[in-house]
């Protein structure tokens, strides 16, 4: 056997004690969120009506490159971290490629994904600031599950506005959140004025969207005492927490004198990808290394590949601050694609800025059926059934490894396997029965949606 | 923080290179399987029409205490082993107990349970003997999933007879097996003569049973070329493979000078429990240590606590050899209890013998609702959503830790968390909605079933 083990699992004393704040090291910072009333960059005071104070500080911090992780968070990280970095020996052999393939596996916890990294942090800060209740939205259910677990750990109440389509199509996900004591509400709902307005406009049969659910969750938070809103992606604070993915990956690779030539991740709101690339991007910015970064998105929700780089709202109800990001327009309702976690109209301002500055080298949109081809192949060879979201990265990792077979290049490929697909079996079943279709929005559809982006 | 980490994960070079064959060290051996025709103990030749040759040898081996694990099996064990031994710090704190609680977590793989340990071994031997097709049965679906994965790893075809009730209630499980290329058939089926007979007798609406499905899978194997049958529990060979659970647990505890005072496991066919206790039982037999062993079963299928210790068939169709075991009678059809993996009429001959000899100190039957009380509590505190089967052990571990709180005893408790409950959400939903009922078979019902046990 080779010297590099199948799974590199660091011991718990190797859990990073600081997150890495990439924005502080970016020579050209991600543009700040803008307060709707003042038209100025948001302040901690502006944000702390919506978010916890410490998280508000993290959101606008462009000074401190490293931020200490409190012991109370480390204690819970120990339940599932460090996560394994897996050398995909079996996949390499099957593909007959000279490339070395590594994946950071974030799915080995009950929430089933990387989302727990930020959920634990956000619930911890809420508890420590005396917040008794949190609200959030969830699409596919990964974030809602992660936050339910974290709130259960710290004894904080939680209301989850779950995208209506998922609520009824994924009763299992709903039940998992309920096991962890969350109150799960299908969105749009009758509980908020924004929800009632959306129901009136869209009808009871609407499948909802993440943008709608965000509006409801924010309204709930700002209209209740001791309640704050938390978000599982897009925000700078979330990318900060997710930097633990990249930090652990880098540390594990260094142990074996490895460094990735290509770093690949799926992007929805951009949090896992932003976290994965963070410490490697530092090297690129400092010109000590030059890894090639590929962000992978679904053709059905092509934010980076076909969106505009502009200030837009994060939600449909237009009550959040404005964020400068690649966007399909805040009213964009994606097709009922199975990769629910990638169905968001916008993209992390940090990821957007890096892409605009060409520091992220490439965005690639892939079709759903090709993603499931890769997911099933990966399952059979590596023995892990991946989430549809994560499988976007697998698809491109396989493509890149196959290129190496043709060129003979011995590239080192790293991707993030963000989660498992145990709650996505109906999508797998559709695929196996050849019932899965690919959807690509038409130009006119996108143009109509772009028209709703606020003018500068 | 204390010196003992939350998760003790040994590195891959610590995967045991030999399984431990407890039967070889038992002063009084488990009685052998009996050939129906000769009325003599089965020989390797008898068995190798049904099983692979190497597995047939392992089945009757009472000589070799240690059996080498082939490299081809070790390679696949590396995908998920060594599994973590978790110190349940959070649970201890919540229970305010002086007891130390450890659990060996076998659920961190896509099959979701310990079943993969034997599935990999059985598929490996099949492949190495030129067998191209395997058949098996599955109840809850854990074994079927594990074997599907293993067959996919080694390129062996697989037909799974899935207990009819589970087939229709758990479409997700069926789809996972299909992802791994298995042919999944609801049992009883029209594909075998025994299946057709059972369908005629029980009707299309029957929910089936493990005993029925075994008969069909065995018939399929013996009537097709290059095809063998494999079983996921009960047999000596399966306990042998599962000894890796106990061996790793013991090694991990030894690193921290720990040794369990109480060892707890759930029992259906007895494989995970038999594997967990094996190396500790060696110490008890040799009188170097005296751990207290508790086997936990559901009140709805009370094999050890209310069954007979007698020679019985392993299947309903009465085509398997006779095994001396605790049994509720081969015709016993358990209630539609949610812990599908524990709904078997018999019990491993090794576990049965140890229990009869009082080397297993106690069998305890617990009610389903109390099991789910424990499962939900454990989820919220430890952050792992357990399988209903595994939660039987959790329930008793909590009970024993609470006893320690009352007595002040600092006992060290070890249990096996055999799997995760991600495919059991409808059971959790029933529990949360207070729709779950407890079922305890009446004495007359058991007596009727005992009457079908063959007379000596």
Coordinates of N, CA and C in Angstrom, one line a residue, chain A residues 355-449:
Chain A
X355 N -14.5 36.2 -8.4 CA -14.7 35.7 -9.8 C -14.6 36.9 -10.7
X356 N -15.1 38.1 -10.3 CA -15.0 39.2 -11.2 C -13.6 39.7 -11.4
X357 N -12.8 39.5 -10.3 CA -11.3 39.8 -10.4 C -10.5 38.7 -11.1
X358 N -11.2 37.7 -11.5 CA -10.5 36.5 -12.2 C -9.5 35.8 -11.3
X359 N -9.7 35.9 -10.0 CA -8.9 35.1 -9.0 C -9.6 33.7 -8.9
X360 N -10.9 33.7 -9.0 CA -11.5 32.4 -9.3 C -11.5 32.2 -10.8
X361 N -10.8 31.2 -11.2 CA -10.4 31.1 -12.6 C -11.6 30.8 -13.6
X362 N -12.5 30.0 -13.0 CA -13.5 29.5 -13.9 C -14.8 29.2 -13.2
X363 N -16.0 29.5 -13.8 CA -17.3 29.0 -13.3 C -17.8 28.1 -14.5
X364 N -18.3 27.0 -14.1 CA -18.8 26.0 -15.1 C -20.2 25.6 -14.7
X365 N -21.1 25.7 -15.6 CA -22.5 25.2 -15.4 C -22.7 23.8 -16.0
X366 N -23.3 22.9 -15.2 CA -23.4 21.5 -15.7 C -24.9 21.1 -15.6
X367 N -25.2 20.2 -16.4 CA -26.6 19.7 -16.5 C -26.9 18.6 -15.5
X368 N -28.1 18.7 -15.0 CA -28.5 17.8 -13.9 C -28.2 16.3 -14.2
X369 N -28.6 15.8 -15.4 CA -28.4 14.4 -15.7 C -26.9 14.0 -15.7
X370 N -26.1 14.9 -16.1 CA -24.6 14.6 -16.1 C -24.1 14.6 -14.7
X371 N -24.7 15.4 -13.8 CA -24.4 15.4 -12.4 C -24.7 14.1 -11.7
X372 N -25.9 13.6 -12.1 CA -26.3 12.3 -11.5 C -25.5 11.1 -12.1
X373 N -25.2 11.2 -13.4 CA -24.2 10.2 -13.9 C -23.0 10.1 -13.0
X374 N -22.5 11.3 -12.7 CA -21.3 11.3 -11.8 C -21.6 10.8 -10.4
X375 N -22.7 11.2 -9.9 CA -23.1 10.8 -8.5 C -23.2 9.3 -8.4
X376 N -23.8 8.7 -9.4 CA -24.0 7.2 -9.3 C -22.7 6.5 -9.5
X377 N -21.9 7.0 -10.4 CA -20.6 6.4 -10.6 C -19.7 6.5 -9.4
X378 N -19.7 7.7 -8.8 CA -19.0 7.9 -7.5 C -19.4 7.0 -6.4
X379 N -20.7 6.8 -6.2 CA -21.3 6.0 -5.2 C -20.7 4.6 -5.3
X380 N -20.8 4.1 -6.6 CA -20.5 2.7 -6.8 C -19.0 2.4 -6.6
X381 N -18.2 3.4 -6.8 CA -16.7 3.3 -6.7 C -16.2 3.6 -5.4
X382 N -16.6 4.8 -4.9 CA -16.1 5.3 -3.6 C -16.9 4.9 -2.4
X383 N -18.2 4.4 -2.6 CA -19.0 3.9 -1.5 C -19.6 5.0 -0.7
X384 N -19.7 6.2 -1.2 CA -20.4 7.3 -0.5 C -21.5 7.8 -1.4
X385 N -22.7 7.9 -1.0 CA -23.8 8.4 -1.8 C -23.9 9.9 -1.6
X386 N -23.5 10.7 -2.6 CA -23.3 12.1 -2.4 C -24.7 12.9 -2.6
X387 N -24.7 14.0 -2.0 CA -25.8 14.9 -2.2 C -25.8 15.4 -3.7
X388 N -26.9 15.7 -4.2 CA -26.9 16.2 -5.6 C -26.1 17.5 -5.7
X389 N -26.2 18.4 -4.7 CA -25.4 19.6 -4.7 C -23.9 19.2 -4.9
X390 N -23.4 18.4 -4.0 CA -22.0 18.0 -4.0 C -21.6 17.3 -5.3
X391 N -22.5 16.7 -5.9 CA -22.2 15.9 -7.1 C -21.8 16.8 -8.3
X392 N -22.2 18.1 -8.2 CA -21.8 19.0 -9.2 C -20.2 19.1 -9.2
X393 N -19.6 19.1 -8.0 CA -18.2 19.1 -7.9 C -17.6 17.8 -8.4
X394 N -18.2 16.7 -8.0 CA -17.7 15.4 -8.5 C -17.7 15.3 -10.0
X395 N -18.8 15.8 -10.6 CA -18.8 15.8 -12.1 C -17.6 16.5 -12.7
X396 N -17.3 17.6 -12.2 CA -16.2 18.4 -12.8 C -14.8 17.8 -12.4
X397 N -14.7 17.2 -11.2 CA -13.5 16.6 -10.8 C -13.2 15.4 -11.7
X398 N -14.2 14.6 -12.0 CA -14.1 13.5 -12.9 C -13.6 14.0 -14.3
X399 N -14.3 15.0 -14.8 CA -13.9 15.6 -16.1 C -12.5 16.0 -16.1
X400 N -12.0 16.7 -15.1 CA -10.6 17.1 -15.0 C -9.7 16.0 -14.9
X401 N -10.0 14.9 -14.2 CA -9.2 13.7 -14.1 C -9.1 13.0 -15.4
X402 N -10.2 13.0 -16.1 CA -10.2 12.4 -17.5 C -9.3 13.2 -18.5
X403 N -9.4 14.5 -18.3 CA -8.5 15.3 -19.2 C -7.0 14.9 -18.9
X404 N -6.7 14.7 -17.6 CA -5.3 14.3 -17.3 C -5.0 12.9 -17.9
X405 N -6.0 12.0 -18.0 CA -5.7 10.7 -18.6 C -5.3 11.0 -20.1
X406 N -5.9 11.9 -20.7 CA -5.6 12.2 -22.1 C -4.3 12.9 -22.3
X407 N -4.0 13.8 -21.4 CA -2.8 14.6 -21.6 C -1.6 14.0 -20.9
X408 N -1.9 13.1 -19.9 CA -0.8 12.5 -19.1 C -0.3 13.3 -18.0
X409 N -1.0 14.5 -17.7 CA -0.6 15.3 -16.6 C -0.9 14.7 -15.3
X410 N 0.0 14.9 -14.3 CA -0.2 14.3 -13.0 C -0.7 15.4 -12.1
X411 N -1.9 15.9 -12.4 CA -2.4 17.0 -11.5 C -3.0 16.5 -10.2
X412 N -2.9 17.4 -9.2 CA -3.5 17.1 -7.9 C -4.8 17.8 -7.8
X413 N -5.9 17.1 -7.7 CA -7.3 17.7 -7.7 C -7.8 17.6 -6.3
X414 N -8.4 18.7 -5.8 CA -9.1 18.7 -4.5 C -10.5 19.2 -4.8
X415 N -11.5 18.5 -4.2 CA -12.8 19.0 -4.2 C -13.5 18.8 -2.9
X416 N -14.6 19.5 -2.7 CA -15.3 19.4 -1.4 C -16.5 18.5 -1.6
X417 N -16.6 17.4 -0.9 CA -17.8 16.6 -1.0 C -18.7 17.1 0.2
X418 N -19.5 18.1 -0.1 CA -20.2 18.9 0.9 C -21.2 18.1 1.7
X419 N -21.7 17.0 1.1 CA -22.8 16.3 1.9 C -23.2 15.0 1.3
X420 N -24.1 14.3 2.0 CA -24.6 13.0 1.6 C -26.0 13.2 1.0
X421 N -26.5 12.2 0.2 CA -27.7 12.4 -0.4 C -28.8 11.5 0.1
X422 N -28.7 11.1 1.4 CA -29.7 10.1 2.0 C -31.1 10.6 1.9
X423 N -31.3 12.0 1.9 CA -32.6 12.5 1.9 C -33.0 13.0 0.4
X424 N -32.3 12.5 -0.5 CA -32.5 12.9 -1.9 C -32.8 11.7 -2.8
X425 N -33.4 10.6 -2.1 CA -33.6 9.4 -2.9 C -34.6 9.5 -4.0
X426 N -35.6 10.4 -3.8 CA -36.6 10.5 -4.9 C -35.9 11.1 -6.2
X427 N -34.9 11.9 -6.0 CA -34.2 12.4 -7.1 C -33.4 11.3 -7.8
X428 N -32.7 10.5 -7.0 CA -32.0 9.4 -7.5 C -32.9 8.4 -8.2
X429 N -34.1 8.2 -7.6 CA -35.1 7.3 -8.2 C -35.5 7.8 -9.6
X430 N -35.8 9.1 -9.7 CA -36.1 9.8 -11.0 C -35.0 9.5 -12.0
X431 N -33.8 9.7 -11.5 CA -32.6 9.5 -12.4 C -32.6 8.0 -12.9
X432 N -32.7 7.1 -12.0 CA -32.5 5.7 -12.4 C -33.7 5.3 -13.3
X433 N -34.8 5.9 -13.2 CA -35.9 5.6 -14.0 C -36.0 6.5 -15.3
X434 N -34.9 7.2 -15.5 CA -34.8 8.1 -16.7 C -35.9 9.1 -16.8
X435 N -36.4 9.5 -15.6 CA -37.4 10.6 -15.6 C -36.9 12.0 -15.4
X436 N -35.6 12.1 -15.3 CA -35.0 13.3 -14.9 C -34.8 14.2 -16.2
X437 N -35.2 15.5 -16.0 CA -35.0 16.4 -17.2 C -34.0 17.5 -16.8
X438 N -33.4 18.0 -17.9 CA -32.5 19.2 -17.7 C -33.3 20.5 -18.0
X439 N -33.1 21.5 -17.3 CA -33.7 22.7 -17.5 C -32.7 23.9 -17.7
X440 N -32.8 24.6 -18.7 CA -31.9 25.8 -18.9 C -32.8 27.0 -19.2
X441 N -32.7 28.0 -18.3 CA -33.6 29.1 -18.5 C -33.3 29.8 -19.8
X442 N -34.3 30.3 -20.5 CA -34.2 31.1 -21.7 C -33.6 32.5 -21.4
X443 N -33.0 33.0 -22.4 CA -32.5 34.4 -22.3 C -33.5 35.4 -21.9
X444 N -34.7 35.3 -22.5 CA -35.8 36.2 -22.3 C -36.2 36.1 -20.8
X445 N -36.3 34.9 -20.3 CA -36.6 34.7 -18.9 C -35.7 35.4 -18.0
X446 N -34.4 35.2 -18.2 CA -33.4 35.9 -17.4 C -33.5 37.4 -17.6
X447 N -33.7 37.9 -18.8 CA -33.8 39.3 -19.0 C -34.9 39.9 -18.2
X448 N -36.0 39.2 -18.2 CA -37.2 39.7 -17.4 C -36.8 39.8 -15.9
X449 N -36.1 38.8 -15.4 CA -35.6 38.8 -14.0 C -34.6 39.9 -13.8

